Every structure is written in C-alpha cells, then in structure tokens.
Coordinates of C-alpha atoms and ligand atoms in Angstrom, one line a residue:
M560 CA 148.4 249.6 282.9
L561 CA 144.9 248.6 282.3
Y562 CA 144.2 245.1 280.8
S563 CA 141.5 246.8 278.6
A564 CA 144.3 248.3 276.5
I565 CA 145.4 244.8 275.7
A566 CA 142.0 243.3 275.1
E567 CA 141.0 246.2 272.8
T568 CA 144.2 245.6 270.8
F569 CA 143.5 241.9 270.6
E570 CA 140.0 242.7 269.3
R571 CA 141.4 244.8 266.5
I572 CA 144.1 242.2 265.7
E573 CA 141.5 239.5 265.5
A574 CA 139.4 241.5 263.1
T575 CA 142.1 241.6 260.4
T576 CA 144.1 239.0 258.5
K577 CA 146.7 241.5 257.2
R578 CA 150.1 241.2 258.8
L579 CA 150.9 244.8 258.4
E580 CA 147.8 245.9 260.2
M581 CA 148.4 243.5 263.0
T582 CA 151.9 244.9 263.3
D583 CA 150.6 248.5 263.5
Y584 CA 148.1 247.6 266.3
L585 CA 150.8 245.9 268.2
V586 CA 153.2 248.8 267.8
E587 CA 150.5 251.1 269.2
L588 CA 150.1 248.8 272.2
L589 CA 153.9 248.5 272.8
R590 CA 154.2 252.3 272.8
K591 CA 151.6 252.5 275.6
T592 CA 153.3 249.9 277.6
P593 CA 155.7 250.9 280.5
P594 CA 159.1 249.2 280.1
E595 CA 158.9 247.1 283.2
L596 CA 155.7 245.5 281.9
M597 CA 156.9 244.9 278.4
D598 CA 157.7 241.2 278.8
K599 CA 154.4 240.5 280.4
V600 CA 152.4 242.2 277.6
I601 CA 154.4 240.2 275.1
Y602 CA 153.7 236.9 276.8
L603 CA 150.0 237.7 277.2
T604 CA 149.9 238.5 273.4
Q605 CA 151.4 235.0 272.8
G606 CA 148.8 233.5 275.1
K607 CA 151.5 232.5 277.6
I608 CA 153.0 233.6 280.8
Y609 CA 156.5 232.4 280.2
P610 CA 158.7 231.4 277.2
D611 CA 157.8 227.9 275.9
Y612 CA 161.0 226.3 277.1
M613 CA 160.0 226.7 280.7
G614 CA 157.3 224.2 280.1
V615 CA 154.7 226.0 282.2
E616 CA 151.2 225.4 280.8
L617 CA 147.9 227.0 281.6
G618 CA 145.5 224.7 279.9
I619 CA 142.6 224.8 282.4
A620 CA 139.8 222.3 281.6
E621 CA 136.8 223.9 279.9
K622 CA 134.4 222.5 282.5
L623 CA 136.3 224.3 285.2
L624 CA 136.2 227.5 283.2
L625 CA 132.5 227.3 282.7
K626 CA 132.1 226.7 286.4
S627 CA 134.1 229.8 287.2
L628 CA 131.7 231.9 285.0
Y629 CA 128.8 230.6 287.0
K630 CA 130.6 231.6 290.2
A631 CA 131.4 235.0 288.9
T632 CA 127.9 235.8 287.6
G633 CA 125.4 233.5 289.3
I634 CA 124.0 232.6 285.9
P635 CA 123.0 228.9 286.1
E636 CA 125.6 226.4 284.9
S637 CA 123.1 224.7 282.6
E638 CA 122.6 227.9 280.7
I639 CA 126.3 228.5 280.4
E640 CA 126.9 225.0 279.2
E641 CA 124.2 225.4 276.6
L642 CA 125.8 228.5 275.3
Y643 CA 129.1 226.6 275.1
M644 CA 127.4 223.8 273.2
R645 CA 126.1 226.4 270.8
H646 CA 129.3 228.4 270.2
G647 CA 132.1 225.9 271.0
D648 CA 134.3 228.8 272.0
V649 CA 134.8 229.6 275.7
G650 CA 135.8 233.2 274.7
I651 CA 132.4 233.9 273.2
V652 CA 130.6 232.3 276.1
A653 CA 132.5 234.3 278.6
E654 CA 131.9 237.5 276.7
N655 CA 128.1 236.8 276.5
V656 CA 127.8 235.8 280.1
I657 CA 129.7 238.8 281.5
A658 CA 127.7 241.2 279.3
R659 CA 124.5 239.9 280.8
K660 CA 125.9 240.2 284.3
K661 CA 127.1 243.8 283.7
Q662 CA 123.5 244.8 283.2
M663 CA 122.7 243.6 286.7
S664 CA 125.6 245.0 288.9
L665 CA 127.3 248.3 288.7
F666 CA 130.5 248.2 290.7
S667 CA 133.7 246.4 289.9
E668 CA 137.3 247.2 290.0
E669 CA 139.1 247.7 286.7
L670 CA 141.5 244.9 285.8
T671 CA 145.2 245.8 285.5
V672 CA 147.8 243.9 283.4
E673 CA 149.8 243.2 286.6
R674 CA 146.8 241.6 288.3
V675 CA 145.8 239.5 285.2
Y676 CA 149.4 238.3 284.8
S677 CA 150.0 237.4 288.4
T678 CA 146.7 235.6 288.7
F679 CA 147.6 233.4 285.7
E680 CA 151.0 232.8 287.3
E681 CA 149.3 231.7 290.5
I682 CA 146.9 229.5 288.5
A683 CA 149.8 227.8 286.6
R684 CA 151.7 227.2 289.8
K685 CA 149.0 225.7 291.9
E686 CA 149.2 221.9 292.1
G687 CA 147.9 219.1 294.3
K688 CA 144.9 218.9 296.6
G689 CA 142.3 221.6 296.3
A690 CA 144.1 223.1 293.3
Q691 CA 141.2 222.9 290.9
D692 CA 138.9 224.7 293.3
F693 CA 141.5 227.3 294.0
K694 CA 142.1 228.0 290.3
M695 CA 138.3 228.2 289.7
K696 CA 138.0 230.9 292.4
L697 CA 140.9 232.9 291.0
L698 CA 139.4 232.9 287.6
A699 CA 135.9 233.8 288.9
N700 CA 137.5 236.8 290.6
L701 CA 139.0 237.9 287.3
F702 CA 135.7 237.4 285.5
H703 CA 133.9 239.3 288.2
D704 CA 135.9 242.4 287.5
S705 CA 136.2 242.1 283.7
K706 CA 134.5 243.8 280.9
P707 CA 132.8 241.5 278.3
V708 CA 135.6 241.9 275.7
E709 CA 138.3 241.3 278.4
A710 CA 136.4 238.2 279.5
R711 CA 136.7 236.8 275.9
Y712 CA 140.5 236.9 276.0
L713 CA 140.8 235.8 279.6
A714 CA 138.8 232.7 278.9
R715 CA 140.7 231.8 275.8
M716 CA 144.0 232.4 277.5
A717 CA 143.0 230.2 280.5
V718 CA 142.2 227.2 278.3
A719 CA 145.5 227.9 276.3
R720 CA 143.7 228.8 273.1
L721 CA 144.2 232.5 272.6
R722 CA 145.2 232.0 268.9
L723 CA 145.3 235.6 267.8
G724 CA 147.0 234.6 264.6
I725 CA 150.1 236.6 265.4
A726 CA 153.3 234.8 264.5
D727 CA 156.5 235.3 266.4
M728 CA 157.9 237.0 263.2
T729 CA 155.1 239.7 263.4
I730 CA 156.0 240.4 267.0
L731 CA 159.6 240.7 266.0
D732 CA 158.6 243.2 263.3
A733 CA 156.6 245.2 265.9
L734 CA 159.5 245.2 268.3
A735 CA 162.0 246.4 265.7
I736 CA 159.6 249.3 264.7
S737 CA 158.9 250.3 268.2
F738 CA 162.4 250.4 269.5
G739 CA 164.7 250.8 266.5
E740 CA 164.9 251.3 262.8
K741 CA 163.7 248.9 260.2
S742 CA 167.3 247.9 259.7
D743 CA 167.5 246.6 263.2
R744 CA 165.2 243.8 262.5
D745 CA 168.1 241.3 262.1
K746 CA 169.6 242.2 265.5
V747 CA 166.2 241.7 267.2
E748 CA 165.7 238.4 265.5
R749 CA 169.2 237.2 266.3
A750 CA 168.6 238.0 270.0
Y751 CA 165.4 236.0 269.9
N752 CA 167.0 233.1 268.1
I753 CA 169.6 232.6 270.8
C754 CA 167.4 233.1 273.9
S755 CA 164.1 231.8 272.6
D756 CA 162.3 234.3 274.7
L757 CA 160.4 237.2 273.1
G758 CA 159.5 238.7 276.5
L759 CA 163.2 239.0 277.4
V760 CA 164.0 240.6 274.0
A761 CA 161.1 243.0 274.4
R762 CA 162.0 244.1 277.9
T763 CA 165.7 244.5 277.1
L764 CA 164.7 246.7 274.1
A765 CA 162.4 248.8 276.2
Q766 CA 164.9 249.3 279.0
K767 CA 168.2 249.5 277.1
G768 CA 167.4 250.0 273.4
I769 CA 168.9 248.2 270.4
D770 CA 172.4 248.3 271.8
G771 CA 171.2 246.5 274.9
L772 CA 170.5 243.4 272.9
K773 CA 174.2 242.7 273.0
E774 CA 173.7 241.7 276.6
I775 CA 171.6 238.8 275.4
K776 CA 174.0 236.0 275.1
I777 CA 173.9 232.3 274.7
R778 CA 173.6 230.7 278.0
V779 CA 173.8 227.0 279.0
G780 CA 170.3 225.9 280.1
I781 CA 168.4 228.3 277.8
P782 CA 167.6 226.7 274.5
I783 CA 168.7 228.1 271.2
R784 CA 166.3 228.1 268.3
A785 CA 167.2 225.3 265.9
M786 CA 168.9 225.7 262.6
L787 CA 166.9 224.1 259.8
A788 CA 167.7 222.6 256.4
E789 CA 166.5 223.3 252.9
R790 CA 165.9 220.5 250.4
L791 CA 167.0 219.8 246.9
R792 CA 166.1 216.9 244.7
T793 CA 169.5 215.8 243.2
L794 CA 173.0 215.5 244.5
E795 CA 174.3 217.4 241.5
E796 CA 172.2 220.4 242.5
I797 CA 173.3 220.1 246.1
L798 CA 177.0 220.0 245.3
E799 CA 176.6 222.9 242.9
K800 CA 174.8 224.9 245.6
M801 CA 177.6 224.2 248.0
G802 CA 180.3 225.3 245.7
G803 CA 181.4 221.9 244.4
K804 CA 182.3 220.3 247.7
A805 CA 180.5 219.6 250.9
A806 CA 180.3 217.5 254.0
F807 CA 177.6 214.9 254.0
E808 CA 176.3 213.3 257.2
Y809 CA 173.9 210.5 257.9
K810 CA 170.5 211.9 258.4
Y811 CA 169.2 210.0 261.4
D812 CA 165.5 209.5 261.8
G813 CA 164.5 210.2 265.4
I814 CA 164.0 213.2 267.7
R815 CA 166.3 216.2 267.5
I816 CA 167.8 217.0 270.9
Q817 CA 169.6 220.1 272.0
A818 CA 171.6 219.1 275.1
H819 CA 172.8 221.7 277.6
I820 CA 175.6 220.3 279.7
S821 CA 177.1 221.9 282.8
E822 CA 176.9 220.5 286.3
D823 CA 173.6 219.1 285.3
V824 CA 172.3 218.3 281.8
R825 CA 169.1 219.6 280.2
L826 CA 167.6 218.3 277.0
F827 CA 165.3 220.3 274.7
S828 CA 163.3 219.2 271.7
R829 CA 163.3 221.0 268.3
H830 CA 160.3 222.9 269.6
L831 CA 162.1 223.7 272.8
E832 CA 160.1 221.5 275.0
N833 CA 162.1 220.2 278.0
L834 CA 162.8 216.5 277.5
T835 CA 165.2 216.0 280.3
E836 CA 163.0 213.8 282.5
Q837 CA 162.2 211.6 279.5
F838 CA 165.6 210.5 278.6
P839 CA 167.5 209.9 281.9
E840 CA 170.0 207.5 280.3
I841 CA 170.9 210.1 277.6
T842 CA 171.4 212.7 280.3
S843 CA 173.8 210.6 282.3
A844 CA 175.6 209.2 279.2
L845 CA 176.2 212.7 278.0
R846 CA 177.7 213.8 281.2
R847 CA 180.1 210.8 281.0
A848 CA 181.0 211.3 277.4
F849 CA 181.7 215.0 277.7
M850 CA 185.3 216.1 278.6
G851 CA 184.9 219.8 279.2
E852 CA 183.3 222.5 281.5
D853 CA 180.1 223.2 279.8
A854 CA 178.6 222.8 276.3
I855 CA 175.5 223.1 274.1
V856 CA 175.4 220.3 271.5
E857 CA 172.8 219.0 269.1
G858 CA 172.1 215.5 268.0
E859 CA 169.4 213.1 266.9
C860 CA 168.0 210.6 269.4
V861 CA 167.3 207.3 267.6
P862 CA 165.6 204.1 268.7
I863 CA 167.7 200.9 268.4
D864 CA 167.2 197.2 268.7
P865 CA 169.3 196.5 271.8
S866 CA 170.1 192.9 270.7
T867 CA 171.5 193.8 267.4
G868 CA 172.4 197.5 267.8
E869 CA 170.5 198.3 264.6
M870 CA 168.4 201.4 264.2
L871 CA 164.6 201.0 264.3
P872 CA 161.9 203.1 262.6
F873 CA 161.6 206.5 264.3
Q874 CA 158.0 205.9 265.5
V875 CA 159.5 203.7 268.1
V876 CA 161.1 206.6 269.9
S877 CA 157.8 208.4 270.2
H878 CA 156.9 205.9 272.9
R879 CA 159.5 207.7 275.0
R880 CA 157.9 211.1 274.8
G881 CA 155.4 212.9 276.9
R882 CA 155.7 210.3 279.7
K883 CA 155.2 211.3 283.3
Y884 CA 155.2 207.7 284.6
G885 CA 156.8 204.5 283.5
V886 CA 160.0 206.3 282.3
E887 CA 162.2 203.4 283.6
E888 CA 160.1 200.7 281.9
A889 CA 160.1 202.7 278.7
M890 CA 163.8 203.1 278.9
E891 CA 164.2 199.3 279.0
E892 CA 161.7 198.6 276.3
F893 CA 162.6 201.4 273.8
P894 CA 166.3 202.0 274.1
V895 CA 167.9 205.0 272.3
L896 CA 171.2 206.3 271.1
L897 CA 172.2 209.9 270.5
F898 CA 174.1 210.8 267.4
L899 CA 175.7 214.2 267.9
F900 CA 176.0 216.4 264.9
D901 CA 176.8 220.0 266.1
A902 CA 178.4 222.0 268.9
L903 CA 177.0 225.5 269.5
Y904 CA 178.8 226.4 272.7
L905 CA 181.8 225.0 274.4
N906 CA 183.7 225.9 277.6
G907 CA 182.3 229.5 277.8
E908 CA 182.6 230.2 274.0
D909 CA 179.9 230.8 271.6
L910 CA 180.6 228.5 268.6
T911 CA 177.6 229.5 266.5
V912 CA 179.6 232.2 264.8
R913 CA 182.3 229.7 263.7
P914 CA 182.2 227.7 260.4
Y915 CA 180.9 224.2 260.4
L916 CA 184.2 222.3 260.3
E917 CA 185.5 224.1 263.3
R918 CA 182.3 223.3 265.2
R919 CA 182.6 219.7 264.2
K920 CA 186.2 219.5 265.4
A921 CA 185.2 221.0 268.7
L922 CA 182.5 218.3 269.0
K923 CA 185.0 215.5 268.2
D924 CA 187.6 216.9 270.5
S925 CA 185.3 217.2 273.5
F926 CA 183.3 214.0 273.4
T927 CA 184.4 210.4 273.7
E928 CA 182.1 208.1 271.8
T929 CA 180.3 205.6 274.2
E930 CA 177.8 202.9 273.9
R931 CA 175.0 205.5 273.9
I932 CA 176.6 208.6 272.6
R933 CA 178.0 208.6 269.0
I934 CA 179.1 211.3 266.6
S935 CA 177.4 211.4 263.3
T936 CA 179.0 209.6 260.3
I937 CA 180.5 212.0 257.9
L938 CA 181.9 212.1 254.4
I939 CA 183.5 215.1 252.7
T940 CA 183.5 214.9 249.0
D941 CA 183.1 216.6 245.7
S942 CA 181.8 213.5 243.9
T943 CA 178.2 212.8 243.3
E944 CA 178.9 209.1 242.9
E945 CA 180.6 209.0 246.3
A946 CA 177.7 210.9 247.8
E947 CA 175.3 208.5 246.2
R948 CA 177.1 205.6 247.7
F949 CA 177.1 207.3 251.1
F950 CA 173.4 207.8 250.7
N951 CA 172.7 204.1 250.1
Q952 CA 174.9 203.2 253.0
A953 CA 172.9 205.6 255.2
I954 CA 169.5 204.2 254.1
D955 CA 170.9 200.7 254.7
A956 CA 171.9 201.6 258.2
G957 CA 168.3 202.7 258.9
C958 CA 168.7 206.4 258.2
E959 CA 166.3 208.6 256.4
G960 CA 168.9 210.0 253.9
I961 CA 171.8 212.3 254.2
M962 CA 172.3 215.9 255.2
A963 CA 174.7 218.1 253.1
K964 CA 176.5 220.8 255.1
S965 CA 178.4 223.7 253.7
I966 CA 182.0 223.8 254.6
A967 CA 182.5 227.4 253.4
E968 CA 183.9 230.1 255.7
D969 CA 180.5 231.5 256.3
S970 CA 178.9 228.2 257.3
V971 CA 178.0 229.5 260.8
Y972 CA 175.2 228.1 262.8
R973 CA 172.1 230.1 261.8
A974 CA 169.8 229.7 264.8
G975 CA 166.1 229.7 263.9
A976 CA 166.7 229.9 260.2
R977 CA 166.1 227.6 257.3
G978 CA 168.7 228.0 254.6
F979 CA 170.9 226.3 252.1
T980 CA 173.8 226.0 254.5
W981 CA 172.3 222.6 255.3
I982 CA 170.5 220.7 252.6
K983 CA 168.6 217.5 253.2
Y984 CA 168.6 214.7 250.6
K985 CA 165.9 212.1 251.2
K986 CA 164.1 209.8 248.9
D987 CA 161.3 211.7 247.4
Y988 CA 158.8 208.9 247.6
K989 CA 157.1 206.8 250.1
S990 CA 157.3 203.2 249.2
E991 CA 155.8 200.3 251.0
M992 CA 156.4 196.7 250.8
T993 CA 153.0 195.2 250.9
D994 CA 154.0 191.6 250.2
T995 CA 155.8 189.3 252.5
V996 CA 158.9 187.4 251.2
D997 CA 160.2 184.0 252.1
L998 CA 163.9 184.1 253.1
V999 CA 166.5 181.6 254.1
P1000 CA 168.7 182.1 257.2
V1001 CA 172.4 181.6 256.2
G1002 CA 174.0 182.8 259.4
A1003 CA 173.5 184.5 262.8
F1004 CA 174.9 187.4 264.8
M1005 CA 175.1 186.8 268.6
G1006 CA 172.8 189.0 270.7
R1007 CA 173.6 191.6 273.2
G1008 CA 171.9 192.8 276.4
R1009 CA 168.8 190.7 277.0
R1010 CA 169.8 188.5 274.1
A1011 CA 173.3 187.8 275.3
G1012 CA 174.3 184.2 274.7
K1013 CA 171.5 183.8 272.1
Y1014 CA 171.1 184.8 268.5
G1015 CA 170.4 188.5 268.2
A1016 CA 169.7 188.5 264.4
L1017 CA 169.7 186.1 261.6
L1018 CA 171.4 186.9 258.3
M1019 CA 168.7 186.3 255.6
A1020 CA 169.1 185.5 251.9
A1021 CA 167.0 185.2 248.8
Y1022 CA 167.7 182.5 246.3
N1023 CA 169.3 183.1 242.9
P1024 CA 168.4 180.1 240.7
D1025 CA 170.7 181.4 237.8
R1026 CA 173.7 181.1 240.0
D1027 CA 172.3 178.6 242.4
M1028 CA 173.4 180.9 245.2
F1029 CA 171.8 182.3 248.3
E1030 CA 172.2 186.1 248.2
T1031 CA 171.8 188.1 251.4
V1032 CA 169.1 190.8 251.8
C1033 CA 168.9 191.7 255.5
K1034 CA 169.6 191.1 259.1
L1035 CA 166.5 189.9 260.8
G1036 CA 166.1 190.6 264.5
S1037 CA 162.5 191.8 265.0
G1038 CA 159.3 189.9 265.3
F1039 CA 160.7 186.9 267.4
T1040 CA 159.1 186.1 270.7
D1041 CA 161.3 185.4 273.6
E1042 CA 160.3 181.7 273.3
D1043 CA 161.4 181.7 269.6
L1044 CA 164.7 183.2 270.5
D1045 CA 165.4 180.7 273.2
K1046 CA 164.8 177.9 270.8
L1047 CA 166.8 179.2 267.8
P1048 CA 170.3 177.8 268.7
E1049 CA 168.7 174.4 269.2
I1050 CA 166.8 174.5 266.0
F1051 CA 169.9 175.6 264.0
K1052 CA 172.4 173.3 265.8
R1053 CA 172.3 170.6 263.1
Y1054 CA 173.0 173.2 260.4
L1055 CA 175.9 175.0 261.8
T1056 CA 179.0 175.1 259.6
E1057 CA 182.5 176.3 260.3
E1058 CA 182.7 178.5 257.3
R1059 CA 180.4 180.3 254.9
H1060 CA 178.5 177.6 252.9
P1061 CA 179.7 177.6 249.3
R1062 CA 176.3 178.4 248.0
V1063 CA 176.0 181.5 250.2
D1064 CA 177.2 184.8 248.7
S1065 CA 177.7 187.4 251.5
K1066 CA 179.7 190.5 252.2
M1067 CA 178.8 190.3 255.9
E1068 CA 180.6 188.1 258.4
P1069 CA 178.1 186.8 260.9
D1070 CA 179.2 185.1 264.1
V1071 CA 178.0 181.7 263.0
W1072 CA 177.2 180.2 259.5
F1073 CA 174.3 177.9 258.6
V1074 CA 173.7 175.4 255.8
P1075 CA 170.7 176.9 253.9
N1076 CA 167.8 174.9 255.1
F1077 CA 164.9 176.8 256.6
V1078 CA 162.5 179.3 255.1
L1079 CA 161.0 182.2 257.2
E1080 CA 158.3 184.6 256.2
V1081 CA 159.4 188.2 256.5
L1082 CA 157.7 191.6 256.0
G1083 CA 159.8 194.8 255.5
A1084 CA 159.1 198.5 255.1
E1085 CA 160.6 198.7 251.7
I1086 CA 163.3 197.4 249.4
T1087 CA 166.4 199.7 249.1
L1088 CA 169.9 199.6 247.6
S1089 CA 172.7 198.6 249.9
P1090 CA 176.4 198.2 249.5
N1091 CA 176.4 195.5 252.2
H1092 CA 174.0 193.0 250.6
T1093 CA 174.5 190.7 247.7
C1094 CA 171.0 190.2 246.4
A1095 CA 170.9 191.1 242.7
Y1096 CA 174.2 192.9 243.2
G1097 CA 175.2 195.3 240.5
Q1098 CA 172.0 195.0 238.6
I1099 CA 170.5 198.4 239.5
K1100 CA 173.7 200.2 240.6
K1101 CA 177.3 199.2 240.2
D1102 CA 178.2 198.9 243.9
A1103 CA 175.0 197.9 245.5
G1104 CA 172.6 195.0 246.0
L1105 CA 169.1 195.0 247.2
A1106 CA 168.2 195.1 250.9
I1107 CA 165.0 195.0 253.0
R1108 CA 164.6 197.9 255.3
F1109 CA 163.3 197.2 258.8
P1110 CA 162.5 193.6 258.3
R1111 CA 160.3 191.7 260.7
F1112 CA 159.6 188.0 261.1
T1113 CA 155.8 187.4 260.7
G1114 CA 156.0 184.3 263.0
N1115 CA 155.6 182.0 260.1
W1116 CA 158.1 179.2 259.5
R1117 CA 157.5 178.0 256.0
D1118 CA 157.9 174.3 256.7
D1119 CA 156.2 173.6 253.4
R1120 CA 159.1 175.1 251.5
G1121 CA 162.7 174.1 250.8
P1122 CA 165.4 176.8 250.5
E1123 CA 165.2 176.7 246.8
D1124 CA 161.5 177.6 247.0
A1125 CA 162.4 180.9 248.7
T1126 CA 161.8 184.3 247.1
T1127 CA 164.3 184.7 244.3
S1128 CA 166.7 187.5 243.7
Q1129 CA 164.8 188.2 240.4
E1130 CA 161.6 188.5 242.3
M1131 CA 163.2 190.9 244.6
L1132 CA 164.4 192.9 241.6
H1133 CA 160.9 192.9 240.2
M1134 CA 159.5 194.1 243.5
Y1135 CA 162.1 196.9 243.7
E1136 CA 161.2 198.0 240.2
M1137 CA 157.5 198.0 240.9
Q1138 CA 158.1 200.1 243.9
R1139 CA 159.9 202.6 241.7
K1140 CA 157.1 202.7 239.2
V1141 CA 154.6 203.6 242.0
E1142 CA 156.9 206.5 242.8
Ligands
AMP2305 P1 163.6 217.7 258.4 O1 163.0 217.4 259.7 O2 163.2 216.6 257.4 O3 163.4 219.1 257.9 O4 165.1 217.5 258.6 C1 165.9 218.2 259.5 C2 166.1 217.3 260.7 O5 166.9 216.2 260.5 C3 166.8 218.1 261.8 O6 165.9 218.9 262.6 C4 167.3 216.9 262.7 O7 166.3 216.6 263.6 C5 167.5 215.8 261.7 N1 168.8 215.3 261.5 C6 169.2 214.0 261.5 N2 170.5 213.8 261.3 C7 171.0 215.1 261.2 C8 172.3 215.6 260.9 N3 173.4 214.7 260.8 N4 172.5 216.9 260.9 C9 171.4 217.7 261.0 N5 170.2 217.3 261.3 C10 170.0 216.0 261.3

C-alpha cells in the first residue's frame, strides 16, 4: 500500500473541522487498507507506532529533523533553518524543501506504508552511541523518496506532533462504520476500553469482523482504560441519583495507579503511561500484600509524611514522576502509600462485569493491608448527615473529598467511561490561608522512620479566652529542620505532664502532654471542619471543630508571646467565615 494514500487522506482531514467529514475520509482510507496493514494505518493516523501504554516515543529533536532535510536535498541548512524560523512548523518546512528538490531530480522510489512504518520503528528503537546520526540518515532516506505532501506528515510524525485533530472516538466511529453496523459502535468501544489499543481493535475487525472482537479480553499487563466520575454539588443530589443509598469512599488526592500483578507487577497511570520503574516500593509491596495468582487493581498513590504517617498535598507525589535517575533518593525523600479502591480482574476472572460491592469484596479478600498498601476507607449510608460527617473526616485526613459509588446491581466497572455510577463530591471552592497563625503546642506524637525516638508531630492549639482553654486545631509535623527536631524533646522537657493539662481540650491522645507554654508561628493551606479537633467545636457544625489543613511551621518561635497571646478560637472562626465569603 502506498503511503501517499495516507498522506492524501490526512490532507483532507486537516482541511476540515467537521467530525462527520473526518470520519468519512477515514472510512474511505480504511476500505483501501489491506487487513494485515490495518493496525499500522491506525497507528500512523494517531501519529504513533504503538499503543501509548508501550511507552515508545518518537520525539526526534527538531534540529536533527532539519539536518535530515539538508541531507536529503542538499539545500543549505541555513536556508532550511530560516524557513523554520518563519513557519515554526516542521511539516510546512519539509513540504517546501521537498517541493524545491523535486524540481531538480526526477527519480525516486515511491514510499510504501510498510517502509514508512518500519523506518519509524527503527528510529524509535535505536539508542546509544551513534543513534542520532543513524536516525538522521533514516529520515533523510524517507524524505529523499517522498512527495511534498508526504514530507509534511513524515516530518510532523517524526517530532511527535502530527495533531490531525482526530480523536479516538472518531476513529472508533470510522471502525464501526467500516466493519459493522452503526449499532456495533458499543462493541467496538468496549473492545478498545479493555485493551487500550486501537490498532489491535482495527486489525481484529479487519481480519475477523465484529464477532472477532470477542477474542479481545482483559489481560494482565495490558492497561484497561480508566472509569471516570461525574460530579454533583450536593450530597442530597448524589444520594437521590444513587437511588437513596450509596457507598462513599475517601477521595484520596494523588496519582491514580492501575496495578497489574502476576509474577511481576506493572503500574500504569490514568493516561496509561507505564510507571513501574518510578514506584519500586509500591511494586514490591503489592506483590507481598496480594494473596492470589494474578490481578488488576486500582488505587490512588498518595504522598505521606513518614514521621507522622499523615497525608501530604498531592503536589509532593509529582516529584516521583518522570524520573530516569535518582529513583532511590526520591523514594526516601517522598514516600508514598497506595490506597486500593477497585479490583478489575482476579485469578483469571474478569470482574469489570460485576457490581461494585462484589468487586470491593474481592479486593478485601485478596489483599492484606500493609504499611504501604491500604484499602480505601468506606461508608455505606442513606443519610446525608452521615455522609457529610464522613466528608469532613476525609478532608481532615488530607483527602480531597469523597467519592460516591453506586451499589446497584448494574454498578459494573465502565472502562473508559464517565458516568453517574461514580460521583465525586469535593469542595467547590479553592480557599487559601494567607495569614499565619500563632499556636500553642499542647502535646506531641512520637516519630517514625527517620524521626524514631524523637517527636514526629506536635499537637497544636488555639486559645479560647471565653473558656480559658486551649483548643486543638492540627498536628504539626512539617517545616522543622533536622536540628529543630533534635532539640524539641530537650526544649519541652520542663513542660511535660503526665496527663492532659486541665486547660487543654482535646479529642486526640498524643504520646506526651505539655503544659501550654510556647507559641509557634504556623501557615496552613486552609481552615476546614474536623470531627477530631476542638477549636470552636460545634459553632459551625454540630459534630465538628475547626482544623488547619497541611500546617507548616514557619520557623518562627514567637518568644515575644505567652500562650494566652496565641491566635484565639474566635479569630479562627472569623478566618473560616472570611474564607467562606470569598467562596
Ligand atoms: P477527578 O480527577 O477529580 O475527576 O476525580 C477522579 C479521580 O479521583 C480518579 O481518577 C482517582 O484518581 C481519584 N480517586 C481518589 N480516591 C478514589 C476512590 N476512592 N475511588 C475512585 N477514585 C478515586
């Protein structure tokens, strides 16, 4: 098959913005494509050579591409670079340059799809010494034999910027039309959602027809497209949508991970990138926590403070992504936990077709919770009040909100789909705490890991002058230098008390208690409601006090202040209300 058939189709697709027209052009192309080339034509249309999850990237540097054009045509590099400066699109430059060359020479061999594809495969595979030069020559050979319009798409493909504007959904439409009836669209999409490979779906259709799609099954090691959630604004609406009763889970704020466990373990992101190398501790922990043959499970990977075990803001986990080097160091510096929330496949059985509660049970039965692998916190209820309390508890624990999940018979795992089977409930505002507060340490929790034997976090309180009590607002573990931490037990030695000080109001039980004495300056992300803290308890909501989310010590010991000069509970309340007003 000639590559010109593809290039000409691309040209037509590029010239329209109408999805239906794009689909028609694609259908025409697919009808001309021999079955054994079907997958390759699809990948080329996506600007790829393999499905995303294989993690093979073309992405040749533009400089190298311009060089290959020089090599193919003999047109001086300076001229080519100038053209690039003018157009900023390697495709246009390549088309121009090749058009000029064609006026000079007469003979070249026509490009076939097979040759283009296998050349790109070779380019992607080549690594190490001399690779750049080798890639440049391969490209130059392609350009040498290409027509101007072919050169346009070859160049864009090489720098991984084909961008035809064709979405996966349009390709699925075209496949359904080419190989089946309109009503087969769902089957085609389902096959894609469980194998994440449009090329495979296309070739199967071309060789075996719609019925052949049944052969595409979930396989451990091949990522499944993620199920997504809808959003509603109130818990009333959510419960109503779910038929009056639902399961609620903590909505952890981190990176979604789909783990494929057999003899080895592979991790994929929500966008199907392979993350296996980046989270070695999760990989080994999963293997240990799992008690079966093989499985595909999903969870959220969340950063934690190793000394307190508390969750940290999700940005912290991004330090763990995209690393080629320094994985070990990053593992130490930014430790993570995985909270599992779904099981899609277990011991040879496809669980995606089973209702949620069955999948949840399978998850619980086949994993033991460990230091690093947990199962998401869940509450099944028909009460909005209970759900509201659960939400506050989740926020307080460092989560982003809660996720409601249907417990109906039809609550199957809908791969690749966004729907109301899962509904997220988050705060619909971004609030920031801009001011620091001055808080009083009233107790401490012993540290773990690197902080074993020292204090891991201090229990901090605001002052309530009406009651003359210190009311807790947060556990403070961040912002201390190692030096500070070493010194803390010594500093607090004189203020240790056997029991909770009578002027301290706390629902938490720290490992040691202090007489209120010092004042530390603290900055947090925002003020939230919490069932665990006593500051202004019951003033906003019956069963909740105020808490500071993600608190951090600024480094400032307020030696100029006595504990009664600390930020008051009333001030905290005021700050909370101001925050709500801004919303
Ligand atoms: P959003 O990204 O805001 O659309 O929310 C959906 C995301 O929440 C999912 O893709 C997961 O990464 C994440 N998530 C956190 N906790 C859960 C949970 N318990 N169940 C499902 N998804 C969760």
